[in-house]
Short mmCIF file of C-alpha atoms and ligand atoms in Angstrom, two decimals:
data_model
loop_
_atom_site.label_atom_id
_atom_site.label_comp_id
_atom_site.label_asym_id
_atom_site.label_seq_id
_atom_site.Cartn_x
_atom_site.Cartn_y
_atom_site.Cartn_z
CA UNK P 1 -10.22 -2.05 -0.26
CA UNK P 2 -11.28 -5.35 1.27
CA UNK P 3 -7.90 -6.73 2.32
CA UNK P 4 -5.00 -4.69 3.67
CA UNK P 5 -1.88 -5.39 5.68
CA UNK P 6 -0.36 -2.62 7.78
CA UNK P 7 2.74 -2.76 9.93
CA UNK P 8 4.29 -0.55 12.61
CA UNK P 9 7.67 -0.73 14.33
CA UNK P 10 8.52 -1.47 17.94
CA UNK P 11 10.67 1.02 19.79
CA UNK P 12 13.25 1.53 22.46
CA UNK P 13 13.02 4.50 24.77
CA UNK P 14 16.56 5.82 24.91
CA UNK P 15 15.75 8.43 27.57
CA UNK P 16 12.82 9.80 29.53
CA UNK P 17 10.19 7.07 30.08
CA UNK P 18 7.76 7.80 32.92
CA UNK P 19 8.85 11.47 33.08
CA UNK P 20 7.26 11.91 29.62
CA UNK P 21 3.86 11.13 31.19
CA UNK P 22 4.26 14.38 33.18
CA UNK P 23 5.23 16.61 30.27
CA UNK P 24 9.03 16.15 30.31
CA UNK P 25 10.81 15.31 27.05
CA UNK P 26 11.78 11.76 26.08
CA UNK P 27 13.94 10.38 23.26
CA UNK P 28 12.65 7.30 21.54
CA UNK P 29 13.79 5.31 18.50
CA UNK P 30 11.95 2.85 16.24
CA UNK P 31 13.64 -0.53 15.77
CA UNK P 32 13.90 -3.16 13.05
CA UNK P 33 11.19 -5.38 14.57
CA UNK P 34 7.58 -4.86 13.55
CA UNK P 35 3.96 -5.82 14.24
CA UNK P 36 1.87 -6.77 11.19
CA UNK P 37 -1.93 -6.51 11.12
CA UNK P 38 -3.81 -8.10 8.26
CA UNK P 39 -7.39 -6.77 7.99
CA UNK P 40 -10.16 -8.12 5.81
CA UNK P 41 -13.69 -6.73 5.72
CA UNK P 42 -16.44 -9.24 6.49
CA UNK P 43 -19.97 -9.61 5.19
CA UNK P 44 -21.32 -9.63 8.77
CA UNK P 45 -20.82 -7.18 11.65
CA UNK P 46 -18.37 -9.31 13.62
CA UNK P 47 -14.85 -8.44 14.65
CA UNK P 48 -12.75 -11.57 14.56
CA UNK P 49 -9.24 -11.46 15.92
CA UNK P 50 -6.63 -14.10 15.23
CA UNK P 51 -3.49 -13.35 17.17
CA UNK P 52 -1.42 -16.38 16.27
CA UNK P 53 1.97 -14.95 16.98
CA UNK P 54 1.75 -12.66 19.97
CA UNK P 55 4.46 -14.45 21.93
CA UNK P 56 2.11 -17.08 23.32
CA UNK P 57 0.36 -19.49 20.99
CA UNK P 58 -2.89 -18.80 19.22
CA UNK P 59 -6.09 -17.37 20.53
CA UNK P 60 -9.28 -16.63 18.66
CA UNK P 61 -11.75 -14.09 19.95
CA UNK P 62 -15.10 -13.27 18.37
CA UNK P 63 -17.00 -10.16 19.30
CA UNK P 64 -20.59 -9.99 18.16
CA UNK P 65 -23.39 -7.69 19.41
CA UNK P 66 -21.27 -6.77 22.42
CA UNK P 67 -20.66 -10.42 23.33
CA UNK P 68 -17.08 -11.62 23.49
CA UNK P 69 -16.28 -15.28 22.87
CA UNK P 70 -12.76 -16.35 23.73
CA UNK P 71 -11.68 -19.69 22.38
CA UNK P 72 -8.34 -19.78 24.20
CA UNK P 73 -7.13 -17.67 27.05
CA UNK P 74 -3.49 -16.59 27.22
CA UNK P 75 -2.90 -13.64 29.57
CA UNK P 76 -0.58 -11.36 27.68
CA UNK P 77 -2.13 -11.97 24.31
CA UNK P 78 -5.48 -11.03 25.76
CA UNK P 79 -4.22 -7.65 26.85
CA UNK P 80 -3.00 -7.02 23.28
CA UNK P 81 -6.51 -7.87 22.15
CA UNK P 82 -7.87 -5.05 24.31
CA UNK P 83 -5.85 -2.64 22.14
CA UNK P 84 -7.06 -4.23 18.88
CA UNK P 85 -10.67 -4.04 19.94
CA UNK P 86 -10.39 -0.44 21.13
CA UNK P 87 -8.55 0.57 17.95
CA UNK P 88 -11.48 -0.71 15.85
CA UNK P 89 -14.03 0.96 18.11
CA UNK P 90 -12.35 4.39 18.15
CA UNK P 91 -11.54 4.33 14.42
CA UNK P 92 -15.19 3.48 13.66
CA UNK P 93 -16.36 6.35 15.88
CA UNK P 94 -13.89 8.76 14.29
CA UNK P 95 -14.89 7.85 10.73
CA UNK P 96 -18.58 7.39 11.52
CA UNK P 97 -18.57 3.97 9.79
CA UNK P 98 -18.53 0.51 11.31
CA UNK P 99 -18.03 -2.74 9.43
CA UNK P 100 -17.21 -6.28 10.47
CA UNK P 101 -13.54 -7.17 10.05
CA UNK P 102 -11.23 -10.15 10.48
CA UNK P 103 -7.85 -9.20 11.90
CA UNK P 104 -4.74 -11.33 11.92
CA UNK P 105 -1.79 -10.12 14.00
CA UNK P 106 1.83 -11.14 13.82
CA UNK P 107 4.74 -9.89 15.88
CA UNK P 108 8.49 -10.01 15.29
CA UNK P 109 9.22 -9.13 18.94
CA UNK P 110 8.09 -10.17 22.40
CA UNK P 111 4.75 -8.62 23.27
CA UNK P 112 4.31 -6.60 26.45
CA UNK P 113 8.03 -6.47 27.25
CA UNK P 114 8.35 -2.66 27.03
CA UNK P 115 9.14 -2.41 23.32
CA UNK P 116 6.01 -0.46 22.42
CA UNK P 117 4.10 -3.43 21.03
CA UNK P 118 0.72 -2.26 22.30
CA UNK P 119 1.20 1.04 20.47
CA UNK P 120 2.40 -0.74 17.32
CA UNK P 121 -0.66 -3.04 17.46
CA UNK P 122 -2.99 -0.04 17.88
CA UNK P 123 -1.38 2.04 15.14
CA UNK P 124 -1.17 -0.82 12.60
CA UNK P 125 -4.81 -1.77 13.32
CA UNK P 126 -6.03 1.80 12.84
CA UNK P 127 -4.10 2.08 9.56
CA UNK P 128 -5.26 -1.31 8.22
CA UNK P 129 -8.93 -0.95 9.20
CA UNK P 130 -9.31 2.66 8.01
CA UNK P 131 -7.72 1.75 4.66
CA UNK P 132 -10.12 -1.20 4.33
CA UNK P 133 -12.97 1.25 4.85
CA UNK P 134 -11.60 3.42 2.02
CA UNK P 135 -10.05 6.23 4.10
CA UNK P 136 -6.48 7.47 3.96
CA UNK P 137 -5.78 8.87 7.40
CA UNK P 138 -2.80 11.20 7.85
CA UNK P 139 0.00 10.13 10.17
CA UNK P 140 -1.12 12.83 12.59
CA UNK P 141 -4.61 11.36 12.68
CA UNK P 142 -3.29 7.80 13.15
CA UNK P 143 -0.95 8.88 15.96
CA UNK P 144 -3.70 10.80 17.72
CA UNK P 145 -6.21 7.94 17.48
CA UNK P 146 -3.50 5.55 18.67
CA UNK P 147 -2.91 7.75 21.70
CA UNK P 148 -6.66 7.69 22.45
CA UNK P 149 -6.56 3.87 22.30
CA UNK P 150 -3.61 3.71 24.73
CA UNK P 151 -5.21 6.19 27.14
CA UNK P 152 -8.49 4.36 27.04
CA UNK P 153 -6.96 0.89 27.64
CA UNK P 154 -4.23 1.95 30.11
CA UNK P 155 -6.05 4.79 31.87
CA UNK P 156 -2.97 7.01 31.58
CA UNK P 157 -0.40 7.14 28.76
CA UNK P 158 1.84 9.61 26.99
CA UNK P 159 1.73 9.98 23.19
CA UNK P 160 5.32 8.70 22.97
CA UNK P 161 4.82 5.08 21.96
CA UNK P 162 2.06 5.77 19.42
CA UNK P 163 4.04 8.67 17.90
CA UNK P 164 7.14 6.58 17.31
CA UNK P 165 5.10 3.62 15.98
CA UNK P 166 3.49 6.03 13.50
CA UNK P 167 6.35 8.30 12.43
CA UNK P 168 9.40 6.10 13.07
CA UNK P 169 12.97 7.44 13.40
CA UNK P 170 14.59 8.96 16.46
CA UNK P 171 12.24 11.50 18.04
CA UNK P 172 12.42 13.90 20.92
CA UNK P 173 8.85 14.00 22.19
CA UNK P 174 6.98 15.89 24.83
CA UNK P 175 3.44 17.09 25.29
CA UNK P 176 1.52 19.92 26.90
CA UNK P 177 -2.18 19.24 27.37
CA UNK P 178 -3.28 17.70 24.10
CA UNK P 179 -0.50 19.33 22.04
CA UNK P 180 2.23 16.88 21.04
CA UNK P 181 5.70 18.14 20.13
CA UNK P 182 7.89 15.87 18.01
CA UNK P 183 11.41 16.79 16.92
CA UNK P 184 13.24 14.29 14.65
CA UNK P 185 16.86 13.93 15.77
CA UNK P 186 19.71 13.27 13.37
CA UNK P 187 21.96 10.93 15.29
CA UNK P 188 25.40 11.12 13.71
CA UNK P 189 26.49 7.60 14.58
CA UNK P 190 25.24 4.03 14.49
CA UNK P 191 23.74 3.03 17.84
CA UNK P 192 24.71 -0.62 18.38
CA UNK P 193 22.15 -1.76 20.95
CA UNK P 194 21.54 -5.07 22.64
CA UNK P 195 18.05 -5.64 24.03
CA UNK P 196 17.59 -8.15 26.84
CA UNK P 197 14.37 -8.88 28.60
CA UNK P 198 13.27 -10.72 31.67
CA UNK P 199 9.80 -11.88 32.66
CA UNK P 200 7.47 -8.97 33.21
CA UNK P 201 6.19 -8.84 36.80
CA UNK P 202 4.02 -5.78 36.26
CA UNK P 203 2.39 -4.14 33.23
CA UNK P 204 3.19 -0.64 31.95
CA UNK P 205 -0.17 0.44 33.30
CA UNK P 206 0.73 -0.87 36.78
CA UNK P 207 4.06 0.93 36.72
CA UNK P 208 2.59 4.23 35.49
CA UNK P 209 -0.01 3.99 38.28
CA UNK P 210 2.74 3.19 40.79
CA UNK P 211 4.68 6.34 39.86
CA UNK P 212 1.48 8.37 40.10
CA UNK P 213 0.77 7.08 43.61
CA UNK P 214 4.39 7.72 44.70
CA UNK P 215 4.13 11.25 43.29
CA UNK P 216 0.88 11.84 45.19
CA UNK P 217 2.52 10.71 48.44
CA UNK P 218 5.91 12.40 47.97
CA UNK P 219 5.28 15.19 45.47
CA UNK P 220 8.47 17.16 46.05
CA UNK P 221 10.82 14.18 45.90
CA UNK P 222 9.18 12.58 42.90
CA UNK P 223 8.83 15.85 40.99
CA UNK P 224 12.55 16.38 41.57
CA UNK P 225 13.39 12.94 40.14
CA UNK P 226 11.13 13.48 37.12
CA UNK P 227 12.71 16.87 36.50
CA UNK P 228 16.18 15.29 36.60
CA UNK P 229 15.10 12.66 34.11
CA UNK P 230 13.94 15.52 31.86
CA UNK P 231 17.35 17.22 32.21
CA UNK P 232 19.17 13.96 31.48
CA UNK P 233 17.14 13.67 28.28
CA UNK P 234 18.07 17.19 27.18
CA UNK P 235 21.78 16.53 27.79
CA UNK P 236 21.45 13.25 25.93
CA UNK P 237 19.96 15.03 22.93
CA UNK P 238 23.20 17.00 22.50
CA UNK P 239 25.56 14.04 22.74
CA UNK P 240 23.38 11.85 20.52
CA UNK P 241 23.42 14.45 17.77
CA UNK P 242 27.21 14.77 18.15
CA UNK P 243 27.54 10.97 18.02
CA UNK P 244 29.40 10.94 21.35
CA UNK P 245 28.49 7.36 22.34
CA UNK P 246 30.56 7.33 25.53
CA UNK P 247 28.62 10.27 26.95
CA UNK P 248 25.33 8.75 25.75
CA UNK P 249 26.25 5.68 27.80
CA UNK P 250 27.02 7.73 30.93
CA UNK P 251 23.65 9.46 30.65
CA UNK P 252 21.87 6.12 30.15
CA UNK P 253 23.35 4.96 33.46
CA UNK P 254 22.17 8.14 35.20
CA UNK P 255 18.70 7.69 33.68
CA UNK P 256 18.54 4.11 34.96
CA UNK P 257 19.50 5.26 38.47
CA UNK P 258 16.68 7.80 38.45
CA UNK P 259 14.18 5.18 37.23
CA UNK P 260 15.39 2.90 39.97
CA UNK P 261 14.70 5.71 42.47
CA UNK P 262 11.12 5.80 41.16
CA UNK P 263 10.85 2.08 41.95
CA UNK P 264 10.15 0.92 38.40
CA UNK P 265 13.12 -1.41 38.02
CA UNK P 266 13.26 -4.93 39.46
CA UNK P 267 15.94 -7.24 40.84
CA UNK P 268 16.08 -9.21 37.58
CA UNK P 269 16.18 -6.08 35.45
CA UNK P 270 19.00 -4.64 37.54
CA UNK P 271 20.90 -7.90 37.18
CA UNK P 272 20.76 -7.58 33.39
CA UNK P 273 21.55 -3.86 33.44
CA UNK P 274 24.64 -4.31 35.66
CA UNK P 275 25.82 -7.43 33.85
CA UNK P 276 25.82 -5.41 30.61
CA UNK P 277 28.07 -2.78 32.16
CA UNK P 278 30.41 -5.45 33.50
CA UNK P 279 30.62 -6.89 29.97
CA UNK P 280 31.82 -3.59 28.56
CA UNK P 281 28.59 -1.76 27.64
CA UNK P 282 29.03 2.00 27.42
CA UNK P 283 25.74 2.34 29.26
CA UNK P 284 22.62 0.38 30.05
CA UNK P 285 19.14 1.00 31.37
CA UNK P 286 15.69 -0.41 31.53
CA UNK P 287 13.54 0.73 28.61
CA UNK P 288 9.78 1.27 28.64
CA UNK P 289 7.50 0.81 31.60
CA UNK P 290 9.79 -1.40 33.75
CA UNK P 291 8.58 -3.86 36.41
CA UNK P 292 10.61 -6.47 34.53
CA UNK P 293 10.58 -6.42 30.74
CA UNK P 294 13.19 -4.93 28.45
CA UNK P 295 16.54 -3.25 28.97
CA UNK P 296 18.99 -1.78 26.47
CA UNK P 297 22.76 -1.77 26.46
CA UNK P 298 24.81 0.49 24.21
CA UNK P 299 28.14 -0.80 23.02
CA UNK P 300 31.00 -0.09 20.65
CA UNK P 301 30.63 -2.37 17.59
CA UNK P 302 33.75 -4.42 18.41
CA UNK P 303 32.32 -5.46 21.79
CA UNK P 304 28.89 -6.53 20.61
CA UNK P 305 29.62 -10.29 20.45
CA UNK P 306 31.05 -10.42 23.97
CA UNK P 307 28.21 -8.32 25.34
CA UNK P 308 25.53 -10.48 23.70
CA UNK P 309 27.11 -13.73 24.90
CA UNK P 310 27.56 -12.55 28.49
CA UNK P 311 23.98 -11.28 28.64
CA UNK P 312 22.76 -14.69 27.44
CA UNK P 313 24.21 -16.16 30.64
CA UNK P 314 21.70 -14.07 32.60
CA UNK P 315 18.61 -14.34 30.38
CA UNK P 316 17.88 -16.34 27.21
CA UNK P 317 16.00 -13.40 25.70
CA UNK P 318 18.70 -11.27 24.12
CA UNK P 319 18.77 -9.73 20.65
CA UNK P 320 20.70 -7.07 18.80
CA UNK P 321 18.78 -4.27 17.24
CA UNK P 322 19.25 -1.35 14.96
CA UNK P 323 17.32 1.81 14.56
CA UNK P 324 15.01 1.48 11.59
CA UNK P 325 13.48 4.70 10.38
CA UNK P 326 10.24 3.48 8.81
CA UNK P 327 7.03 4.23 10.73
CA UNK P 328 3.58 2.83 9.98
CA UNK P 329 3.25 1.35 6.50
CA UNK P 330 0.20 0.14 4.56
CA UNK P 331 0.23 -2.48 1.82
CA UNK P 332 -2.92 -2.99 -0.22
CA UNK P 333 -3.58 -6.63 -0.88
CA UNK P 334 -6.85 -6.81 -2.82
CA UNK P 335 -10.26 -5.20 -3.43
C1 MEV O 401 6.05 3.05 28.14
O1 MEV O 401 6.70 2.58 26.96
C2 MEV O 401 6.59 4.40 28.50
C3 MEV O 401 5.97 5.07 29.71
O2 MEV O 401 6.58 6.35 29.81
C4 MEV O 401 4.49 5.19 29.63
C5 MEV O 401 4.05 6.19 28.55
O3 MEV O 401 4.84 7.01 28.09
O4 MEV O 401 2.84 6.14 28.21
C6 MEV O 401 6.32 4.30 30.98
#
């Protein structure tokens, strides 16, 4: 298969980010915004990446015989390119085949805001490239390779983002060593969510490293906070399955407070989170790595217009989202 397009969804972490890195459970949901990777095998050995739509304008990078040529340099897009490049490298190693490929990437959501775009880029690239090479990897294989990509680019990462980008749905996830546990949850209600994001001051990697250093300095305190995040997640599982949105909201607020105690929120993020509550959200929290980036607010459907409009007074980057259950998907274009 010479030309393939694969896509993977973004995600919101409903509960448990950061604690999941230390083996506690998290609950994560795929959303209706996706990353698309178009892959086409080349006659030469080059990897050519065209990331026209990764939030900033275009950048073209050519990698040949270990030499990287960057035609345009846009910070956040470049970090996404690290994931693309690693995804090709690790997939080639795994399959024992390496071919030149042109990749074109398109995103329906802001990149690097905490919505799991790096995982979606990695997973969609692995799926597209392996299909081009004539392999049909299982979802387990794609998720595992995706996790390797994230660990190798970020230094430390949980399998949460790559699992949800691969399998989709609402998942309770935790891991012990290299064993990943994934439990699909059947949420018995719509979850009307409004996502708002503010400029990212720090990357997920920075924030994960920050929590690690805090934990090294204050192990008892930080372990206690992480354990409480884990407990919040388990209580949230019950009320989500019951469809008790009011209680889900209360637990989101508790989760945000615990993340704040870990130092991963920011003044701007808190402003958005508290504005959402003032505008009638049932609950609100940062979502993902923090240090700026995305937050989610849960609302009853009849309040969604007011909530969206009030949030737009604080940041222009506000959108409504729904849970969308489809994980990674491959479309064959041509031989
Ligand atoms: C990032 O979306 C979530 C974190 O928990 C990091 C990870 O799980 O790898 C902050």
